[in-house]
mmCIF file with all atom_site columns, C-alpha atoms in Angstrom:
data_model
loop_
_atom_site.group_PDB
_atom_site.id
_atom_site.type_symbol
_atom_site.label_atom_id
_atom_site.label_alt_id
_atom_site.label_comp_id
_atom_site.label_asym_id
_atom_site.label_entity_id
_atom_site.label_seq_id
_atom_site.pdbx_PDB_ins_code
_atom_site.Cartn_x
_atom_site.Cartn_y
_atom_site.Cartn_z
_atom_site.occupancy
_atom_site.B_iso_or_equiv
_atom_site.pdbx_formal_charge
_atom_site.auth_seq_id
_atom_site.auth_comp_id
_atom_site.auth_asym_id
_atom_site.auth_atom_id
_atom_site.pdbx_PDB_model_num
ATOM 1   C CA . UNK A 1 1   ? -0.089  -0.173 -0.026 1.00 63.00 ? 275 UNK A CA 1
ATOM 2   C CA . UNK A 1 2   ? 1.508   3.563  -1.029 1.00 93.00 ? 276 UNK A CA 1
ATOM 3   C CA . UNK A 1 3   ? 1.312   6.422  1.998  1.00 97.00 ? 277 UNK A CA 1
ATOM 4   C CA . UNK A 1 4   ? -1.842  7.924  1.443  1.00 98.00 ? 278 UNK A CA 1
ATOM 5   C CA . UNK A 1 5   ? -2.448  11.829 3.019  1.00 98.00 ? 279 UNK A CA 1
ATOM 6   C CA . UNK A 1 6   ? -5.718  12.302 4.254  1.00 98.00 ? 280 UNK A CA 1
ATOM 7   C CA . UNK A 1 7   ? -7.579  14.134 7.029  1.00 98.00 ? 281 UNK A CA 1
ATOM 8   C CA . UNK A 1 8   ? -7.635  12.735 10.108 1.00 97.00 ? 282 UNK A CA 1
ATOM 9   C CA . UNK A 1 9   ? -10.516 10.638 11.492 1.00 97.00 ? 283 UNK A CA 1
ATOM 10  C CA . UNK A 1 10  ? -11.805 9.740  14.998 1.00 95.00 ? 284 UNK A CA 1
ATOM 11  C CA . UNK A 1 11  ? -10.464 6.373  14.435 1.00 96.00 ? 285 UNK A CA 1
ATOM 12  C CA . UNK A 1 12  ? -6.898  7.550  13.547 1.00 97.00 ? 286 UNK A CA 1
ATOM 13  C CA . UNK A 1 13  ? -6.347  9.353  16.842 1.00 96.00 ? 287 UNK A CA 1
ATOM 14  C CA . UNK A 1 14  ? -4.499  6.372  18.825 1.00 97.00 ? 288 UNK A CA 1
ATOM 15  C CA . UNK A 1 15  ? -2.605  6.224  16.049 1.00 97.00 ? 289 UNK A CA 1
ATOM 16  C CA . UNK A 1 16  ? -1.808  9.782  15.738 1.00 97.00 ? 290 UNK A CA 1
ATOM 17  C CA . UNK A 1 17  ? -0.816  10.250 19.719 1.00 97.00 ? 291 UNK A CA 1
ATOM 18  C CA . UNK A 1 18  ? 1.178   7.350  19.373 1.00 97.00 ? 292 UNK A CA 1
ATOM 19  C CA . UNK A 1 19  ? 3.152   8.941  16.656 1.00 97.00 ? 293 UNK A CA 1
ATOM 20  C CA . UNK A 1 20  ? 3.393   12.405 18.052 1.00 97.00 ? 294 UNK A CA 1
ATOM 21  C CA . UNK A 1 21  ? 4.835   10.456 21.331 1.00 96.00 ? 295 UNK A CA 1
ATOM 22  C CA . UNK A 1 22  ? 7.374   8.178  19.629 1.00 96.00 ? 296 UNK A CA 1
ATOM 23  C CA . UNK A 1 23  ? 8.241   10.975 17.225 1.00 96.00 ? 297 UNK A CA 1
ATOM 24  C CA . UNK A 1 24  ? 8.933   13.630 19.708 1.00 94.00 ? 298 UNK A CA 1
ATOM 25  C CA . UNK A 1 25  ? 10.908  10.735 21.428 1.00 94.00 ? 299 UNK A CA 1
ATOM 26  C CA . UNK A 1 26  ? 13.097  10.501 18.493 1.00 95.00 ? 300 UNK A CA 1
ATOM 27  C CA . UNK A 1 27  ? 13.816  13.489 17.675 1.00 92.00 ? 301 UNK A CA 1
ATOM 28  C CA . UNK A 1 28  ? 13.932  15.751 20.983 1.00 91.00 ? 302 UNK A CA 1
ATOM 29  C CA . UNK A 1 29  ? 15.722  13.058 23.836 1.00 90.00 ? 303 UNK A CA 1
ATOM 30  C CA . UNK A 1 30  ? 18.771  15.104 24.388 1.00 87.00 ? 304 UNK A CA 1
ATOM 31  C CA . UNK A 1 31  ? 17.166  18.512 23.428 1.00 86.00 ? 305 UNK A CA 1
ATOM 32  C CA . UNK A 1 32  ? 14.767  19.025 25.817 1.00 86.00 ? 306 UNK A CA 1
ATOM 33  C CA . UNK A 1 33  ? 14.202  18.439 29.291 1.00 84.00 ? 307 UNK A CA 1
ATOM 34  C CA . UNK A 1 34  ? 13.727  14.066 30.035 1.00 87.00 ? 308 UNK A CA 1
ATOM 35  C CA . UNK A 1 35  ? 11.121  15.021 32.332 1.00 88.00 ? 309 UNK A CA 1
ATOM 36  C CA . UNK A 1 36  ? 8.876   16.580 29.508 1.00 86.00 ? 310 UNK A CA 1
ATOM 37  C CA . UNK A 1 37  ? 9.630   13.790 27.446 1.00 90.00 ? 311 UNK A CA 1
ATOM 38  C CA . UNK A 1 38  ? 9.054   11.057 30.422 1.00 90.00 ? 312 UNK A CA 1
ATOM 39  C CA . UNK A 1 39  ? 5.722   12.405 31.272 1.00 87.00 ? 313 UNK A CA 1
ATOM 40  C CA . UNK A 1 40  ? 4.243   12.129 27.387 1.00 91.00 ? 314 UNK A CA 1
ATOM 41  C CA . UNK A 1 41  ? 1.830   9.279  27.049 1.00 94.00 ? 315 UNK A CA 1
ATOM 42  C CA . UNK A 1 42  ? -0.254  8.445  24.329 1.00 95.00 ? 316 UNK A CA 1
ATOM 43  C CA . UNK A 1 43  ? -3.125  8.613  26.494 1.00 95.00 ? 317 UNK A CA 1
ATOM 44  C CA . UNK A 1 44  ? -2.114  12.472 27.609 1.00 94.00 ? 318 UNK A CA 1
ATOM 45  C CA . UNK A 1 45  ? -1.537  13.368 23.680 1.00 95.00 ? 319 UNK A CA 1
ATOM 46  C CA . UNK A 1 46  ? -5.394  11.683 22.948 1.00 95.00 ? 320 UNK A CA 1
ATOM 47  C CA . UNK A 1 47  ? -6.458  13.596 25.675 1.00 94.00 ? 321 UNK A CA 1
ATOM 48  C CA . UNK A 1 48  ? -4.886  17.262 24.871 1.00 93.00 ? 322 UNK A CA 1
ATOM 49  C CA . UNK A 1 49  ? -5.940  16.191 21.111 1.00 93.00 ? 323 UNK A CA 1
ATOM 50  C CA . UNK A 1 50  ? -9.551  15.656 22.296 1.00 92.00 ? 324 UNK A CA 1
ATOM 51  C CA . UNK A 1 51  ? -9.604  19.169 24.300 1.00 94.00 ? 325 UNK A CA 1
ATOM 52  C CA . UNK A 1 52  ? -7.953  21.420 21.776 1.00 90.00 ? 326 UNK A CA 1
ATOM 53  C CA . UNK A 1 53  ? -9.061  19.923 18.352 1.00 89.00 ? 327 UNK A CA 1
ATOM 54  C CA . UNK A 1 54  ? -7.338  21.629 15.588 1.00 94.00 ? 328 UNK A CA 1
ATOM 55  C CA . UNK A 1 55  ? -7.409  20.650 11.945 1.00 97.00 ? 329 UNK A CA 1
ATOM 56  C CA . UNK A 1 56  ? -5.069  17.391 10.772 1.00 98.00 ? 330 UNK A CA 1
ATOM 57  C CA . UNK A 1 57  ? -3.892  15.343 8.103  1.00 98.00 ? 331 UNK A CA 1
ATOM 58  C CA . UNK A 1 58  ? -2.491  12.213 8.395  1.00 98.00 ? 332 UNK A CA 1
ATOM 59  C CA . UNK A 1 59  ? -0.095  10.089 6.284  1.00 98.00 ? 333 UNK A CA 1
ATOM 60  C CA . UNK A 1 60  ? -1.046  6.396  6.269  1.00 98.00 ? 334 UNK A CA 1
ATOM 61  C CA . UNK A 1 61  ? 0.763   3.454  5.012  1.00 96.00 ? 335 UNK A CA 1
ATOM 62  C CA . UNK A 1 62  ? 0.222   -0.334 5.660  1.00 95.00 ? 336 UNK A CA 1
ATOM 63  C CA . UNK A 1 63  ? 2.119   -0.038 8.767  1.00 95.00 ? 337 UNK A CA 1
ATOM 64  C CA . UNK A 1 64  ? -0.898  2.221  10.236 1.00 97.00 ? 338 UNK A CA 1
ATOM 65  C CA . UNK A 1 65  ? -0.651  6.357  10.748 1.00 98.00 ? 339 UNK A CA 1
ATOM 66  C CA . UNK A 1 66  ? 3.411   7.184  10.232 1.00 98.00 ? 340 UNK A CA 1
ATOM 67  C CA . UNK A 1 67  ? 2.682   10.948 10.942 1.00 98.00 ? 341 UNK A CA 1
ATOM 68  C CA . UNK A 1 68  ? 0.449   14.175 10.940 1.00 98.00 ? 342 UNK A CA 1
ATOM 69  C CA . UNK A 1 69  ? 0.266   17.551 10.162 1.00 98.00 ? 343 UNK A CA 1
ATOM 70  C CA . UNK A 1 70  ? -1.976  19.880 12.311 1.00 98.00 ? 344 UNK A CA 1
ATOM 71  C CA . UNK A 1 71  ? -2.898  23.049 10.917 1.00 98.00 ? 345 UNK A CA 1
ATOM 72  C CA . UNK A 1 72  ? -4.284  26.372 11.809 1.00 97.00 ? 346 UNK A CA 1
ATOM 73  C CA . UNK A 1 73  ? -6.553  28.349 8.910  1.00 96.00 ? 347 UNK A CA 1
ATOM 74  C CA . UNK A 1 74  ? -5.937  31.538 10.879 1.00 97.00 ? 348 UNK A CA 1
ATOM 75  C CA . UNK A 1 75  ? -2.999  31.471 13.423 1.00 97.00 ? 349 UNK A CA 1
ATOM 76  C CA . UNK A 1 76  ? -3.333  31.266 17.019 1.00 95.00 ? 350 UNK A CA 1
ATOM 77  C CA . UNK A 1 77  ? -3.705  34.420 18.885 1.00 93.00 ? 351 UNK A CA 1
ATOM 78  C CA . UNK A 1 78  ? 0.302   34.158 20.564 1.00 91.00 ? 352 UNK A CA 1
ATOM 79  C CA . UNK A 1 79  ? 1.714   34.310 17.360 1.00 92.00 ? 353 UNK A CA 1
ATOM 80  C CA . UNK A 1 80  ? 0.490   38.298 17.277 1.00 90.00 ? 354 UNK A CA 1
ATOM 81  C CA . UNK A 1 81  ? -0.274  37.701 13.755 1.00 92.00 ? 355 UNK A CA 1
ATOM 82  C CA . UNK A 1 82  ? -3.270  38.615 11.797 1.00 93.00 ? 356 UNK A CA 1
ATOM 83  C CA . UNK A 1 83  ? -4.046  37.136 8.419  1.00 95.00 ? 357 UNK A CA 1
ATOM 84  C CA . UNK A 1 84  ? -1.698  34.236 8.439  1.00 97.00 ? 358 UNK A CA 1
ATOM 85  C CA . UNK A 1 85  ? -2.275  30.629 8.643  1.00 97.00 ? 359 UNK A CA 1
ATOM 86  C CA . UNK A 1 86  ? -0.251  28.661 10.704 1.00 98.00 ? 360 UNK A CA 1
ATOM 87  C CA . UNK A 1 87  ? 1.453   25.108 11.251 1.00 98.00 ? 361 UNK A CA 1
ATOM 88  C CA . UNK A 1 88  ? 1.310   23.879 14.364 1.00 97.00 ? 362 UNK A CA 1
ATOM 89  C CA . UNK A 1 89  ? 2.400   20.519 14.276 1.00 97.00 ? 363 UNK A CA 1
ATOM 90  C CA . UNK A 1 90  ? 3.886   18.407 11.233 1.00 98.00 ? 364 UNK A CA 1
ATOM 91  C CA . UNK A 1 91  ? 5.849   15.032 12.465 1.00 97.00 ? 365 UNK A CA 1
ATOM 92  C CA . UNK A 1 92  ? 7.112   11.628 10.577 1.00 97.00 ? 366 UNK A CA 1
ATOM 93  C CA . UNK A 1 93  ? 7.898   8.847  12.113 1.00 97.00 ? 367 UNK A CA 1
ATOM 94  C CA . UNK A 1 94  ? 12.027  8.485  11.610 1.00 95.00 ? 368 UNK A CA 1
ATOM 95  C CA . UNK A 1 95  ? 11.663  5.145  9.657  1.00 96.00 ? 369 UNK A CA 1
ATOM 96  C CA . UNK A 1 96  ? 9.885   7.024  7.048  1.00 97.00 ? 370 UNK A CA 1
ATOM 97  C CA . UNK A 1 97  ? 12.040  9.974  6.917  1.00 95.00 ? 371 UNK A CA 1
ATOM 98  C CA . UNK A 1 98  ? 13.738  10.640 3.365  1.00 93.00 ? 372 UNK A CA 1
ATOM 99  C CA . UNK A 1 99  ? 11.228  9.144  1.666  1.00 95.00 ? 373 UNK A CA 1
ATOM 100 C CA . UNK A 1 100 ? 9.608   12.589 0.505  1.00 96.00 ? 374 UNK A CA 1
ATOM 101 C CA . UNK A 1 101 ? 6.811   12.425 2.654  1.00 97.00 ? 375 UNK A CA 1
ATOM 102 C CA . UNK A 1 102 ? 7.537   15.404 4.262  1.00 97.00 ? 376 UNK A CA 1
ATOM 103 C CA . UNK A 1 103 ? 7.205   17.455 1.440  1.00 97.00 ? 377 UNK A CA 1
ATOM 104 C CA . UNK A 1 104 ? 3.965   15.811 0.435  1.00 98.00 ? 378 UNK A CA 1
ATOM 105 C CA . UNK A 1 105 ? 2.346   16.608 3.500  1.00 98.00 ? 379 UNK A CA 1
ATOM 106 C CA . UNK A 1 106 ? 3.433   19.852 3.737  1.00 98.00 ? 380 UNK A CA 1
ATOM 107 C CA . UNK A 1 107 ? 2.504   20.436 0.273  1.00 97.00 ? 381 UNK A CA 1
ATOM 108 C CA . UNK A 1 108 ? -1.407  18.916 1.016  1.00 98.00 ? 382 UNK A CA 1
ATOM 109 C CA . UNK A 1 109 ? -1.339  21.406 3.981  1.00 98.00 ? 383 UNK A CA 1
ATOM 110 C CA . UNK A 1 110 ? -0.388  24.741 2.041  1.00 97.00 ? 384 UNK A CA 1
ATOM 111 C CA . UNK A 1 111 ? -3.071  23.976 -0.218 1.00 96.00 ? 385 UNK A CA 1
ATOM 112 C CA . UNK A 1 112 ? -5.724  24.117 2.086  1.00 96.00 ? 386 UNK A CA 1
ATOM 113 C CA . UNK A 1 113 ? -4.385  27.332 4.045  1.00 96.00 ? 387 UNK A CA 1
ATOM 114 C CA . UNK A 1 114 ? -5.861  30.604 2.857  1.00 95.00 ? 388 UNK A CA 1
ATOM 115 C CA . UNK A 1 115 ? -3.459  33.051 3.371  1.00 96.00 ? 389 UNK A CA 1
ATOM 116 C CA . UNK A 1 116 ? -0.377  34.258 1.520  1.00 96.00 ? 390 UNK A CA 1
ATOM 117 C CA . UNK A 1 117 ? 1.624   33.886 4.495  1.00 97.00 ? 391 UNK A CA 1
ATOM 118 C CA . UNK A 1 118 ? 1.957   30.809 6.911  1.00 98.00 ? 392 UNK A CA 1
ATOM 119 C CA . UNK A 1 119 ? 3.984   30.819 10.119 1.00 98.00 ? 393 UNK A CA 1
ATOM 120 C CA . UNK A 1 120 ? 5.356   28.090 12.250 1.00 98.00 ? 394 UNK A CA 1
ATOM 121 C CA . UNK A 1 121 ? 7.805   27.151 15.074 1.00 97.00 ? 395 UNK A CA 1
ATOM 122 C CA . UNK A 1 122 ? 10.346  24.948 15.309 1.00 97.00 ? 396 UNK A CA 1
ATOM 123 C CA . UNK A 1 123 ? 12.422  23.825 18.409 1.00 95.00 ? 397 UNK A CA 1
ATOM 124 C CA . UNK A 1 124 ? 15.865  25.932 18.585 1.00 94.00 ? 398 UNK A CA 1
ATOM 125 C CA . UNK A 1 125 ? 18.471  23.281 17.931 1.00 92.00 ? 399 UNK A CA 1
ATOM 126 C CA . UNK A 1 126 ? 16.595  21.223 15.713 1.00 94.00 ? 400 UNK A CA 1
ATOM 127 C CA . UNK A 1 127 ? 18.535  21.661 12.787 1.00 94.00 ? 401 UNK A CA 1
ATOM 128 C CA . UNK A 1 128 ? 17.085  18.632 10.571 1.00 94.00 ? 402 UNK A CA 1
ATOM 129 C CA . UNK A 1 129 ? 13.227  20.502 10.990 1.00 96.00 ? 403 UNK A CA 1
ATOM 130 C CA . UNK A 1 130 ? 14.930  23.532 10.325 1.00 97.00 ? 404 UNK A CA 1
ATOM 131 C CA . UNK A 1 131 ? 16.751  22.645 6.802  1.00 97.00 ? 405 UNK A CA 1
ATOM 132 C CA . UNK A 1 132 ? 13.490  21.028 5.645  1.00 97.00 ? 406 UNK A CA 1
ATOM 133 C CA . UNK A 1 133 ? 11.701  24.306 6.690  1.00 98.00 ? 407 UNK A CA 1
ATOM 134 C CA . UNK A 1 134 ? 13.763  26.485 4.935  1.00 97.00 ? 408 UNK A CA 1
ATOM 135 C CA . UNK A 1 135 ? 13.895  23.660 2.049  1.00 96.00 ? 409 UNK A CA 1
ATOM 136 C CA . UNK A 1 136 ? 10.193  24.533 2.017  1.00 97.00 ? 410 UNK A CA 1
ATOM 137 C CA . UNK A 1 137 ? 10.660  28.160 1.400  1.00 97.00 ? 411 UNK A CA 1
ATOM 138 C CA . UNK A 1 138 ? 10.134  29.331 4.986  1.00 98.00 ? 412 UNK A CA 1
ATOM 139 C CA . UNK A 1 139 ? 12.735  31.893 6.637  1.00 97.00 ? 413 UNK A CA 1
ATOM 140 C CA . UNK A 1 140 ? 13.681  32.581 10.150 1.00 97.00 ? 414 UNK A CA 1
ATOM 141 C CA . UNK A 1 141 ? 11.906  35.865 11.405 1.00 96.00 ? 415 UNK A CA 1
ATOM 142 C CA . UNK A 1 142 ? 14.099  36.204 14.576 1.00 95.00 ? 416 UNK A CA 1
ATOM 143 C CA . UNK A 1 143 ? 11.577  36.052 16.930 1.00 95.00 ? 417 UNK A CA 1
ATOM 144 C CA . UNK A 1 144 ? 10.961  33.348 19.758 1.00 95.00 ? 418 UNK A CA 1
ATOM 145 C CA . UNK A 1 145 ? 8.693   31.757 22.051 1.00 92.00 ? 419 UNK A CA 1
ATOM 146 C CA . UNK A 1 146 ? 10.431  30.595 25.276 1.00 91.00 ? 420 UNK A CA 1
ATOM 147 C CA . UNK A 1 147 ? 8.062   27.878 27.186 1.00 86.00 ? 421 UNK A CA 1
ATOM 148 C CA . UNK A 1 148 ? 9.088   27.220 30.896 1.00 85.00 ? 422 UNK A CA 1
ATOM 149 C CA . UNK A 1 149 ? 8.712   23.701 31.752 1.00 77.00 ? 423 UNK A CA 1
ATOM 150 C CA . UNK A 1 150 ? 9.589   21.837 34.726 1.00 77.00 ? 424 UNK A CA 1
ATOM 151 C CA . UNK A 1 151 ? 12.568  20.350 33.169 1.00 75.00 ? 425 UNK A CA 1
ATOM 152 C CA . UNK A 1 152 ? 13.850  24.066 32.010 1.00 78.00 ? 426 UNK A CA 1
ATOM 153 C CA . UNK A 1 153 ? 13.262  26.671 29.136 1.00 84.00 ? 427 UNK A CA 1
ATOM 154 C CA . UNK A 1 154 ? 12.058  25.257 25.430 1.00 86.00 ? 428 UNK A CA 1
ATOM 155 C CA . UNK A 1 155 ? 13.192  27.904 23.184 1.00 93.00 ? 429 UNK A CA 1
ATOM 156 C CA . UNK A 1 156 ? 11.282  28.012 19.259 1.00 95.00 ? 430 UNK A CA 1
ATOM 157 C CA . UNK A 1 157 ? 11.907  29.532 16.815 1.00 97.00 ? 431 UNK A CA 1
ATOM 158 C CA . UNK A 1 158 ? 9.424   31.517 14.472 1.00 97.00 ? 432 UNK A CA 1
ATOM 159 C CA . UNK A 1 159 ? 9.615   30.813 10.635 1.00 98.00 ? 433 UNK A CA 1
ATOM 160 C CA . UNK A 1 160 ? 7.525   32.439 7.960  1.00 98.00 ? 434 UNK A CA 1
ATOM 161 C CA . UNK A 1 161 ? 6.473   31.579 4.586  1.00 98.00 ? 435 UNK A CA 1
ATOM 162 C CA . UNK A 1 162 ? 5.028   34.315 1.912  1.00 95.00 ? 436 UNK A CA 1
ATOM 163 C CA . UNK A 1 163 ? 3.980   33.048 -0.852 1.00 89.00 ? 437 UNK A CA 1
ATOM 164 C CA . UNK A 1 164 ? 1.644   33.194 -4.104 1.00 75.00 ? 438 UNK A CA 1
ATOM 165 C CA . UNK A 1 165 ? -1.842  31.997 -3.633 1.00 61.00 ? 439 UNK A CA 1
ATOM 166 C CA . UNK A 1 166 ? -3.109  29.892 -6.799 1.00 56.00 ? 440 UNK A CA 1
ATOM 167 C CA . UNK A 1 167 ? -6.271  29.658 -7.989 1.00 50.00 ? 441 UNK A CA 1
ATOM 168 C CA . UNK A 1 168 ? -5.721  25.806 -8.443 1.00 48.00 ? 442 UNK A CA 1
ATOM 169 C CA . UNK A 1 169 ? -5.530  25.211 -4.358 1.00 49.00 ? 443 UNK A CA 1
ATOM 170 C CA . UNK A 1 170 ? -7.415  22.285 -3.898 1.00 48.00 ? 444 UNK A CA 1
ATOM 171 C CA . UNK A 1 171 ? -9.105  21.154 -0.277 1.00 47.00 ? 445 UNK A CA 1
ATOM 172 C CA . UNK A 1 172 ? -9.510  18.098 1.101  1.00 47.00 ? 446 UNK A CA 1
#
């Protein structure tokens, strides 16, 4: 079965939560406080997603859900931006990275976002993700978001994409 990108359904929530936890473990161990990762469970992520739902596309293969992207047609208030869309999360399991799925997922999200400007935040020091976003046309703005956790401060870099809106954009 080839990989399919589609809107998340209710039945996908456990798989999406498992990918979230595993992707964070694969990506952030050693970059963010262990207490944050050690406290993360699929059940906690599933509860958080139910409490704060967001539009989500999933990447599905024969092995199940292997990635997802969450997005907001209108950027969340904390960004301080108007007339801007937001990509709130984009994660792929390490086992499927390098197959072009990240690009396909990003393109699928961008195709349904209404604004010319799209914002995202990436963990400072996550060089691989920063390079991917730059390859997709995003540029650092110089702004950061600091989040205090029980184990210390996490810093995310703000990145912005300025794009042309095409009349042939599709929706899912």
